[in-house]
Structure formats: C-alpha cells, structure tokens
Short mmCIF file of C-alpha atoms in Angstrom, two decimals:
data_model
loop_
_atom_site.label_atom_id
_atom_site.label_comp_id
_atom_site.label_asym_id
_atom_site.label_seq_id
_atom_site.Cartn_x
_atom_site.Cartn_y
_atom_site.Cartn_z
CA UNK A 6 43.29 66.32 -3.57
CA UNK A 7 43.48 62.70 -2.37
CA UNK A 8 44.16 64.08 0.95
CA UNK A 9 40.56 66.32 0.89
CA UNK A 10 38.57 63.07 0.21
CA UNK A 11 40.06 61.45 3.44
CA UNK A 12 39.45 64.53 5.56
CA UNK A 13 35.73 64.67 4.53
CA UNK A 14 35.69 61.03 5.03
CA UNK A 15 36.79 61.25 8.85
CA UNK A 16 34.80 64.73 9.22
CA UNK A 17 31.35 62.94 8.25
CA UNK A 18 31.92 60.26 10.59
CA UNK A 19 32.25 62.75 13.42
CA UNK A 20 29.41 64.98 12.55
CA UNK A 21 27.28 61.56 12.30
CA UNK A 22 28.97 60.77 15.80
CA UNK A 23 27.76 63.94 17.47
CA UNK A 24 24.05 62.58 16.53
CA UNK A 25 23.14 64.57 12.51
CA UNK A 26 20.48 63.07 10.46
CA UNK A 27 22.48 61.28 8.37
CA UNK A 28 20.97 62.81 5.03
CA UNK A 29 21.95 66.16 6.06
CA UNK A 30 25.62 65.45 7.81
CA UNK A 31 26.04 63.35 4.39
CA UNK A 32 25.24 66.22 1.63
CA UNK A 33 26.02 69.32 4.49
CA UNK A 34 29.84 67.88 4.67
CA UNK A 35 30.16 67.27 1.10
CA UNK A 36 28.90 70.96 0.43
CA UNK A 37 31.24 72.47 2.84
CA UNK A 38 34.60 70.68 1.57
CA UNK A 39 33.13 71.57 -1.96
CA UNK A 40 32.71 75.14 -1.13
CA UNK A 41 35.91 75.05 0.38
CA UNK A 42 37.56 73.38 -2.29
CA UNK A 43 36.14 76.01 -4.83
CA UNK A 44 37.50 78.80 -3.21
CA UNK A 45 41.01 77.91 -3.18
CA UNK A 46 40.74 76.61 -6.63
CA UNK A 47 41.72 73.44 -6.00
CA UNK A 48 37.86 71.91 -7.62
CA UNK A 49 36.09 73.53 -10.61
CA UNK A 50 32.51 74.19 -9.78
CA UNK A 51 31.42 72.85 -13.07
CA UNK A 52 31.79 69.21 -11.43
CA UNK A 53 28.98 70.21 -8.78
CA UNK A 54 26.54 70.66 -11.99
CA UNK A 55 26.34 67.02 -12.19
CA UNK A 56 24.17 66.69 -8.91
CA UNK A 57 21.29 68.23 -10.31
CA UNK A 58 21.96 64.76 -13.06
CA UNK A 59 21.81 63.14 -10.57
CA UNK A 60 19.08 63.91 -8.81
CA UNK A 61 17.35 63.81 -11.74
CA UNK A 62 18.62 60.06 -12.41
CA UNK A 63 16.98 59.23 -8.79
CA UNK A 64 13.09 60.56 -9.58
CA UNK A 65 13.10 58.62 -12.96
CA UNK A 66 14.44 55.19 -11.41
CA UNK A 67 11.79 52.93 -11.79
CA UNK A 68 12.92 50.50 -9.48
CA UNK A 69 12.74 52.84 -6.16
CA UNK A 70 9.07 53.32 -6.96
CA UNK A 71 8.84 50.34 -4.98
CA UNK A 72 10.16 51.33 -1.64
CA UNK A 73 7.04 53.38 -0.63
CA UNK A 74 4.66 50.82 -2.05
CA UNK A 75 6.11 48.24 0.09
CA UNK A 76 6.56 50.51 3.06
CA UNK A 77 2.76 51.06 2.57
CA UNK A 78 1.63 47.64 2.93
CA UNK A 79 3.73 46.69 6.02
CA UNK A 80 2.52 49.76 7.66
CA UNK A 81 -1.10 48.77 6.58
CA UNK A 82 -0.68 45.19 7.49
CA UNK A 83 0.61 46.58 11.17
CA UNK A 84 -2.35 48.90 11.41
CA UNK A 85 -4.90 46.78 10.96
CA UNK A 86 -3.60 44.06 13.15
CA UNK A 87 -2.19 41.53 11.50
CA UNK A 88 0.47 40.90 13.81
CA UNK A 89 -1.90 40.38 16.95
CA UNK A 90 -3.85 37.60 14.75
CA UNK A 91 -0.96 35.45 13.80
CA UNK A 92 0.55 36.16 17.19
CA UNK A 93 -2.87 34.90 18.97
CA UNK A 94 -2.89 32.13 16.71
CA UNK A 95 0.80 30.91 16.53
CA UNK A 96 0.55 30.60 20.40
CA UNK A 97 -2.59 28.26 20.16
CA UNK A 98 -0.33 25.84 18.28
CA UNK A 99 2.89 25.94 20.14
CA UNK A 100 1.19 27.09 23.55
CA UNK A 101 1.58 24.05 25.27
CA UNK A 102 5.62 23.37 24.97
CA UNK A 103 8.42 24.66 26.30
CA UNK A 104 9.75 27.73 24.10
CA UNK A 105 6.49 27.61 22.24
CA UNK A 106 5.97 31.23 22.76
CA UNK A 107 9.16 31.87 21.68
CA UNK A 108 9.12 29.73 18.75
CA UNK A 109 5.78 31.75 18.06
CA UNK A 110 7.32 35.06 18.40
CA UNK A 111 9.81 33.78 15.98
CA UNK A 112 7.78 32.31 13.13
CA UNK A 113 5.28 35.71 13.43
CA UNK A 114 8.65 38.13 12.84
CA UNK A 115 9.30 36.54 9.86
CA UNK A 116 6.22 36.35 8.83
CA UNK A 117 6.01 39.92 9.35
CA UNK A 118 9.48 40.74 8.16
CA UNK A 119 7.89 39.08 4.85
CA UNK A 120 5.05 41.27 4.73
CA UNK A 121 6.51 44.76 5.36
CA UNK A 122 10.60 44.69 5.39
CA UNK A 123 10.93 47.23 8.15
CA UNK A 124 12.65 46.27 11.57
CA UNK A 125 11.31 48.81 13.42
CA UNK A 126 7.74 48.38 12.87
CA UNK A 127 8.14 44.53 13.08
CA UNK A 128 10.78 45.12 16.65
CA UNK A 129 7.98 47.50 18.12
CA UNK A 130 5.05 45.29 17.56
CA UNK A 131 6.54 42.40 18.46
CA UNK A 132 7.61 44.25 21.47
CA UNK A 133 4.58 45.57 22.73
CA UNK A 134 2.71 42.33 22.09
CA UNK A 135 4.59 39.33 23.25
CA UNK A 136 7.09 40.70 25.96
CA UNK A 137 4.85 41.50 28.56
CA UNK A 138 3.30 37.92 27.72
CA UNK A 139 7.03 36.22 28.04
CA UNK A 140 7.56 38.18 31.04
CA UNK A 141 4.59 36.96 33.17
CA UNK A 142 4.82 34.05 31.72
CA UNK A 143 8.01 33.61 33.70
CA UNK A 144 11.09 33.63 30.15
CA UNK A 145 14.26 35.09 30.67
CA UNK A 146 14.38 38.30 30.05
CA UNK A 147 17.62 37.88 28.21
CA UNK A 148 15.90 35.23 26.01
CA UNK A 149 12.68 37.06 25.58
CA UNK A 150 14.50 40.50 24.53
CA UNK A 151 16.99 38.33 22.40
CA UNK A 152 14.17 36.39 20.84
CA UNK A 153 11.98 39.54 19.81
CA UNK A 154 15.18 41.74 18.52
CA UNK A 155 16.70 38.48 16.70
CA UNK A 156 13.14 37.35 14.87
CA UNK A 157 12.58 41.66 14.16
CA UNK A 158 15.85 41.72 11.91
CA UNK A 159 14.98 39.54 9.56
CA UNK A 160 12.99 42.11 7.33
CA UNK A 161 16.29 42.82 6.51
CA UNK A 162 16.69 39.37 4.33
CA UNK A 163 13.67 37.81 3.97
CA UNK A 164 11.84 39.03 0.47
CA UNK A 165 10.11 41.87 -0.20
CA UNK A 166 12.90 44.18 1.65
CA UNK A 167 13.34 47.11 1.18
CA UNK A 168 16.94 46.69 1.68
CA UNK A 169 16.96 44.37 -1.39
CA UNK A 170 15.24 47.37 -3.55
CA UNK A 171 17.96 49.67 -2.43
CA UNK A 172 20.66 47.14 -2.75
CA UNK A 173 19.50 46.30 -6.26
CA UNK A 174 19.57 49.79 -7.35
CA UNK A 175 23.23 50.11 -5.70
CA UNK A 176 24.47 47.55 -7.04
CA UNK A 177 22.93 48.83 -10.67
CA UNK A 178 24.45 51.87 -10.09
CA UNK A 179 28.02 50.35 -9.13
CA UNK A 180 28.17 48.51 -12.65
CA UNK A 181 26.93 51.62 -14.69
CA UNK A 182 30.15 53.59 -12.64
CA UNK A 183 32.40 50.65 -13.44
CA UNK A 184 30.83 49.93 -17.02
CA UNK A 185 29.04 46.27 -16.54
CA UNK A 186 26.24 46.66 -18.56
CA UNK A 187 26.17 42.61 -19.04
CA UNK A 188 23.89 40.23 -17.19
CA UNK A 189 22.73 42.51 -14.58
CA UNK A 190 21.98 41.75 -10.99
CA UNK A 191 18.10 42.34 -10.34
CA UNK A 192 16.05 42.88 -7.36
CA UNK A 193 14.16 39.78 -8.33
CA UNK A 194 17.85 38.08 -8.21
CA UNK A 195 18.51 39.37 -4.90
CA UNK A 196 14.97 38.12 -3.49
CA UNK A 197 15.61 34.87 -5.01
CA UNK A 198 18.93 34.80 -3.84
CA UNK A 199 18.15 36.16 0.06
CA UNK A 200 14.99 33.44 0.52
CA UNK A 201 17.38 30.59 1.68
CA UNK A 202 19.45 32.63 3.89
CA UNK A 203 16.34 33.89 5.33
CA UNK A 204 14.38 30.21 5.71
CA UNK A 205 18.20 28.83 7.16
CA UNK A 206 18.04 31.99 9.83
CA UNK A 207 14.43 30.73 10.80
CA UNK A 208 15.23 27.09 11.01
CA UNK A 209 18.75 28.03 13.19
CA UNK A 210 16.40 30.66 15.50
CA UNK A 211 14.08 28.04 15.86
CA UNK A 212 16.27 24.74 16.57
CA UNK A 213 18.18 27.40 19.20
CA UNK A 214 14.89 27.95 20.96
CA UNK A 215 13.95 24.54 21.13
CA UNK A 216 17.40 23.09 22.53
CA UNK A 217 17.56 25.99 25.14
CA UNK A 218 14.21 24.96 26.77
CA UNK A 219 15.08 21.80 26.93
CA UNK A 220 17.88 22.32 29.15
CA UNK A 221 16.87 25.08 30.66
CA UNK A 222 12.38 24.40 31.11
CA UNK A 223 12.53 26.94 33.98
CA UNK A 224 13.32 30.16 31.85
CA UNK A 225 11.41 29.30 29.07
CA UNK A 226 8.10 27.29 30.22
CA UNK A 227 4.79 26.28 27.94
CA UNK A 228 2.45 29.25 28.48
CA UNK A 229 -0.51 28.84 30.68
CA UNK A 230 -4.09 28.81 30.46
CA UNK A 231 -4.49 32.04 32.32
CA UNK A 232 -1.51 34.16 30.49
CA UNK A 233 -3.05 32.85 27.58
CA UNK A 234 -6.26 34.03 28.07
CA UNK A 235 -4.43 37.08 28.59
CA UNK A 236 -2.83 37.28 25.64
CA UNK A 237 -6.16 36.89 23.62
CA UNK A 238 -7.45 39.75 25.51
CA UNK A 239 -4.70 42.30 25.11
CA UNK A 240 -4.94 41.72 20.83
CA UNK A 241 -7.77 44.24 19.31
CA UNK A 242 -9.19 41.17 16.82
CA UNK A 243 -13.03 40.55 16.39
CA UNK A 244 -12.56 36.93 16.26
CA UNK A 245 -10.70 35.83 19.31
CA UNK A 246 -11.71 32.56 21.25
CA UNK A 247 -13.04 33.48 24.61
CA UNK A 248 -10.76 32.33 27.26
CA UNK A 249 -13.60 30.48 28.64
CA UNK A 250 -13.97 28.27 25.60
CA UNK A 251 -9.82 27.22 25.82
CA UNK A 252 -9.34 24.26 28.06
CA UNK A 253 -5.96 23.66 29.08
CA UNK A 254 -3.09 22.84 27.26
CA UNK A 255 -5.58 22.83 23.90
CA UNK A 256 -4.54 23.81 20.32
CA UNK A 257 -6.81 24.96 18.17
CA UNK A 258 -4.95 27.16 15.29
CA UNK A 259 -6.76 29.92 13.78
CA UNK A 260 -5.83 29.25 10.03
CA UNK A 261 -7.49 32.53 8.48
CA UNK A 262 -5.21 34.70 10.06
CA UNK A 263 -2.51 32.83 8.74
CA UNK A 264 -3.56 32.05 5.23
CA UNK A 265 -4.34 35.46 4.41
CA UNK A 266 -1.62 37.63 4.63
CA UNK A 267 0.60 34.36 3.63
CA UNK A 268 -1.26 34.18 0.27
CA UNK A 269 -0.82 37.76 -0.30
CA UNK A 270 3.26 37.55 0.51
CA UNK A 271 2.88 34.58 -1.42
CA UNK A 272 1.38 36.76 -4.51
CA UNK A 273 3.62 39.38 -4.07
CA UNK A 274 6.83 37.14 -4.36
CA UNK A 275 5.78 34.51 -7.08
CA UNK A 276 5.47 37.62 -9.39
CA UNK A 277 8.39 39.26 -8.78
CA UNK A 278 10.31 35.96 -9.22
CA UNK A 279 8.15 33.91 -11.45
CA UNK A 280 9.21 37.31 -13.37
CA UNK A 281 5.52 38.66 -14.45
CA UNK A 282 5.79 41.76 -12.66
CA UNK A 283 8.59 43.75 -11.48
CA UNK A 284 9.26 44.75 -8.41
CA UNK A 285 7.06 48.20 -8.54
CA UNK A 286 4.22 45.99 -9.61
CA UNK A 287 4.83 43.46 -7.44
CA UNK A 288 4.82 46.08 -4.77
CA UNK A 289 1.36 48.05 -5.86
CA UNK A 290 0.06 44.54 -5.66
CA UNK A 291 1.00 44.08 -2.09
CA UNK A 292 -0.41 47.53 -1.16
CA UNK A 293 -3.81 46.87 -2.89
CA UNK A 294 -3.86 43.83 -0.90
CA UNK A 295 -3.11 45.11 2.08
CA UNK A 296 -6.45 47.39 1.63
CA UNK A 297 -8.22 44.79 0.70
CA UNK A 298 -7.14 42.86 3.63
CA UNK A 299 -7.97 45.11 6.01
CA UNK A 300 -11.08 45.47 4.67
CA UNK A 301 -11.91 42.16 4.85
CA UNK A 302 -10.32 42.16 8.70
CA UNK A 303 -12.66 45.32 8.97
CA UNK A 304 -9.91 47.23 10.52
CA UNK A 305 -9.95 49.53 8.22
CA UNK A 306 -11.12 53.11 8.21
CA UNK A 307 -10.04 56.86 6.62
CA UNK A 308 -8.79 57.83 9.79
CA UNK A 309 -6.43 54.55 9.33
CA UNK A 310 -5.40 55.21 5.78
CA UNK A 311 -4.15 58.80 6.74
CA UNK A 312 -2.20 57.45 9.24
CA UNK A 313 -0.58 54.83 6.90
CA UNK A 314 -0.12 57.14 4.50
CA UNK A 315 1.49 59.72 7.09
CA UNK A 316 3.57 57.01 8.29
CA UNK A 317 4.83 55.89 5.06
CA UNK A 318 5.56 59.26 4.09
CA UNK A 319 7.98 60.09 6.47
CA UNK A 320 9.54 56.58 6.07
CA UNK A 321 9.94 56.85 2.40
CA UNK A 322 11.32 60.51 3.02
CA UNK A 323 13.79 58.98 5.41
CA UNK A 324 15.33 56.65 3.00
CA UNK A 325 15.32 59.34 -0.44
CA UNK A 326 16.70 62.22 1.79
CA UNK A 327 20.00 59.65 2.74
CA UNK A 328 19.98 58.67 -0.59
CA UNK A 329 20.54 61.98 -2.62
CA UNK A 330 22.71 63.03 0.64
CA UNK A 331 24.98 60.22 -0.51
CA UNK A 332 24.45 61.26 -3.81
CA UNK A 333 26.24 64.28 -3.18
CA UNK A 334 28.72 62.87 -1.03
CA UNK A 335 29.71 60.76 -3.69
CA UNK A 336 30.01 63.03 -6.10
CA UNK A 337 32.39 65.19 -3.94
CA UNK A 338 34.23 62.34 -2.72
CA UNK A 339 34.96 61.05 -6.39
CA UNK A 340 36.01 64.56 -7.62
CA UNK A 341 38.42 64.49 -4.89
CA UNK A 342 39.88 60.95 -6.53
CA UNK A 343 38.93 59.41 -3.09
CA UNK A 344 37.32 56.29 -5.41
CA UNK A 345 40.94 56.02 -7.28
CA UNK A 346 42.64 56.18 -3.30
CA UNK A 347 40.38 53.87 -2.05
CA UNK A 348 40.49 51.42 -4.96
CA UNK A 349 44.67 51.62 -4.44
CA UNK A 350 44.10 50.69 -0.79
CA UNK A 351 41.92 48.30 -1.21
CA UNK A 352 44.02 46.58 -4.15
CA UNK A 353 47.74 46.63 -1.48
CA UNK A 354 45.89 44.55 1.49
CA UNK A 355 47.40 41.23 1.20
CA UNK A 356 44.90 38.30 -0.08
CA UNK A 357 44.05 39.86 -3.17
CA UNK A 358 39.93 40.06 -3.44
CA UNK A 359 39.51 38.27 -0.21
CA UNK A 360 41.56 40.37 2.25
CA UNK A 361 39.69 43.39 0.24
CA UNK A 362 36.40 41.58 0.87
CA UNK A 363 37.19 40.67 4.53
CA UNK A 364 37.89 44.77 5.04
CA UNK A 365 34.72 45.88 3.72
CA UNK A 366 32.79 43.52 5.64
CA UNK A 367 34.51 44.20 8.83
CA UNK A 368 33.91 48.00 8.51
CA UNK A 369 30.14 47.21 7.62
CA UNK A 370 29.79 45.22 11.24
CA UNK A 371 31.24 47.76 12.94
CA UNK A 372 29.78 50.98 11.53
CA UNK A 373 25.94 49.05 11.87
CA UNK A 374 27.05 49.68 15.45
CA UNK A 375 26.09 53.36 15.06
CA UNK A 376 24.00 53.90 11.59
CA UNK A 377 20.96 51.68 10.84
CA UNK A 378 20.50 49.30 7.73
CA UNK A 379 19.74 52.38 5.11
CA UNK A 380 22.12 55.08 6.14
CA UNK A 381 24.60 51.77 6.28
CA UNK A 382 24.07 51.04 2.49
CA UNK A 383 24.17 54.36 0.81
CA UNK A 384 27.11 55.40 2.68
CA UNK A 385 29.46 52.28 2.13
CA UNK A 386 28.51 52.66 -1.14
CA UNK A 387 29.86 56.10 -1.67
CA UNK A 388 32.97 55.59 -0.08
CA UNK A 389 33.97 51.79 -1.26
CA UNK A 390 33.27 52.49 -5.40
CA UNK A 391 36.53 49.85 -6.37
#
C-alpha cells in the first residue's frame, strides 16, 4: 500500500496548492484515502481507532499548555503598546546616525520576537509603525521592507517561541515513535540552544545595516528632527517627549519602556532555563506580567482583555486544528507503510546521514515558500518519521 501513502502525499500538496486551511486539507485527505482504502479492503478500520488515542494524547500534553499562554502575552504586550514605546525610544538613541532607524527597527523586532514569538503580530506592527517613518524619512524602500520583514522573523528563534514549544513536543513525539526514551530533548534545551543563533542573527542584521549606510548615506539617512517629532506623535503612549522639548540631533533614551518588558522576558527565560519552572509556568508567568504591565502602562481595559483573549483564541485554534490534522495524516500515512518507504528513500541517497539531512532541509526551504512556520512543522513531521 506503499503506493497509497505516495498518492495522498502528492494529493495533499495539491489541495494545499489550490489555497485549503491546512488543518482541514491535512485530516480531509487522510480521511478520504482512509475511506477509500477501507472499502476495497486494502486497510482495516480498526487502525483509524487509534486517532481518538491520539487526540486524547494531545489535550493531556502538558507542554502545549504553553502555546496559548505565550500567545497571550505577545498579543497583550502588542495591545497595550509596547512596541510604539521601545520603538519611540530606540529612535532617540540611534536617531541621529545613518541606519539608526533601521538599526532601531531591528533591535525592537527582536525585542518583540522575545516577548510574543509570533511573526505576524511582530511583521504588522512593525509595519504600520516604522515604514511610513523610513519612507518619509527618505530609506530605500527595498531596505526598509527588507529591514522590517528580516527583524519580524526572528520570533521564530529567539526564546519564548512558540515554534520551540511545538518543536519540543515533535521532537518528543519522534523519540517515543522511534523508542528514545533516554536523555530527552526539552523545550528548555531548545531555548537554550536557539539564544545564540538568535543574538548572532541580531549582531549580522545589525553590522549589515551599519556597513550599507555607510556606503550608501543617501538611502538610509539619520532621521530628522521633524520626522521625528512625527514619529512621537503617531505612537498612542502617555509619556512621549513633546517635539518641542527635542532639539536636534539629541538623545535622550527612555529607559522604562525598555526595562520593563526586558525584565519580564528576562523572568520568563531565566526560569525556564535556570530550570525552576517549566515552560507552562514560565509561560503563565509571562501572561500575568503582561497584565500587570499593562496595567502599570495604563493601557489596559476589559474591552482590551476580550480582544486579547479573542485574538489568542483563534491563534491557539490555528495551531491545535493543524496539529490533530497532522495527527491524522500521520496516522494514515504510517498505516500505509509510507514511514517504512520514506525511511528506505531516505537511507539509498548517497552521503549516508548527511545527503539524508541535506534532503530534508532542502524540501523545508522550499515548501516555507507556500505554508507558514506551523503548518511547516507538523507536516514535515508526518511525512519524514525515519
């Protein structure tokens, strides 16, 4: 039945071509080769029994409690501003260099990416904040669209991500499959394992920034008193500096509305590696705190907490549906023996473990042409178990 595994295989990536949810093209195509499968007795339907297991596995994992926590405090952190403070107050430090918005623009994404792990709230703000600002300012617009995309993808690696939670619980799931119950990867591993990468990222962003307005002043100039002033006016904070008060080329950094979201992400990380909490508690820590913050901010209101928790509902529904959707897909896909074809596959490409390595990675860059970071994780998983 070898031969049914591949044909779902291409099948899914058609219907996720023609534009599916990828929860639903996921678990729909698995149900229909199932069904079809059942009814020329070529699968007993005893082996579909062993979803509901599963299923079941996925509401008692500890570990994805955190997802939704952590999707609550970035969307809480976005809500109540956050991003126009450090934004406001990155740009009095670097304001009067070459690149220094961009250098800001970079430093407040990861920042960001730190506090909630989502791209696309971190892309959007960004967005709607600084590119307008670049764009007046006189930046390329190649630079100033690079700049904001490049500094919004790295809540993909810099701890908390939520990435890392579902990658942890993958990669849990990969050695229960394969029977490696010894020394465990953990998402505290993973964090502690992604913060250089991340920091490197930064620094190489950073030193690009710097080196391209250097030789090129013209598309990337210091910003100027008036599209400065401009930028203080267009962020909602109580606790600007009026544009009258900021002579030229001064720098005068806001520090509170740096320190306080950095001691929280601070907080959040040191227990999740320092190991006294785990990752769920680590992540109700960061919510709380987020509250608190916004409190403190006084940006906060009920009519703001709804729409957090609205927002992080539908989120955190996003990234369960695709992951019992590839639940099912992989439990299809196995009883087909497509794990046992793909293993054989990946065990003839010449170079042993790196030529196996090098394929997997290739077919990652090109399908995150198409599926974004979560869809990208849970279905690679289901269909390279070797």
């Amino acid at each position: 039945m070898e031969w049914l595994a591949l044909l779902m295989f291409v099948c899914v990536c058609i219907v996720l071509l023609c534009g599916y949810p990828v929860a639903f093209s996921l678990a729909g195509t698995a149900l229909l080769f199932a069904g079809i499968a059942v009814a020329t007795d070529q699968l007993n339907p005893i082996m579909l029994k062993n979803a509901f297991s599963r299923l079941y596995g996925i509401m008692q994992n500890p570990t994805l409690i955190a997802v939704p926590l952590f999707v609550f405090m970035g969307v809480m952190l976005e809500k109540s501003k956050i991003a126009e403070r450090l934004l406001t107050g990155m740009a009095q430090l670097f304001a009067s260099s070459p690149g220094g918005l961009a250098i800001s623009v970079v430093i407040v994404g990861a920042l960001l990416a730190a506090s909630t792990g989502i791209v696309g709230a971190t892309v959007v703000t960004m967005g709607l904040l600084s590119l307008p600002i670049m764009i007046k300012s006189g930046y390329s617009q190649k630079l100033s669209t690079g700049v904001i995309c490049a500094s919004g993808t790295l809540g993909q690696i810099i701890p908390p991500s939520i990435v890392l939670v579902l990658l942890g619980d993958v990669i849990a799931s990969a050695n229960r499959d394969a029977g490696i119950n010894s020394d465990p990867v953990s998402v505290g591993d993973l964090f502690a394992g992604a913060m250089l990468p991340g920091v490197l990222l930064v620094g190489l962003y950073i030193l690009y920034i710097f080196i391209y307005s250097r030789y090129q002043p013209e598309k990337a100039p210091a910003l100027t008193h008036n599209l400065f002033a401009n930028l203080q006016q267009n962020t909602s904070t109580k606790e600007t500096i009026s544009s009258n008060t900021v002579p030229q080329n001064s720098v005068r950094f806001d520090w509170r509305a740096l320190l306080l979201p950095l001691f929280l992400i601070l907080l959040v990380l040191g227990s999740i590696l320092s190991g006294v909490a785990t990752p769920s508690e680590a992540a109700a820590l960061g919510a709380v705190g987020a509250i608190i913050l916004a409190i403190i901010y006084r940006e906060f209101s009920w009519q703001r907490l709804r729409e957090v928790v609205r927002t992080t509902t539908k989120t955190s529904s996003m990234v369960f549906m695709i992951l019992i959707g590839a639940s099912i897909f992989s439990l299809v896909f196995r009883a087909f023996g497509g794990d046992d074809a793909i293993r054989e596959l990946l065990h003839s490409l010449p170079g042993g473990i790196v030529g196996a390595m090098i394929v997997v990675m290739l077919s990652m860059f090109l399908l995150g042409f198409i599926l974004d970071f979560c869809s990208l994780l849970f279905y690679h998983h289901t269909s390279c178990q070797f």
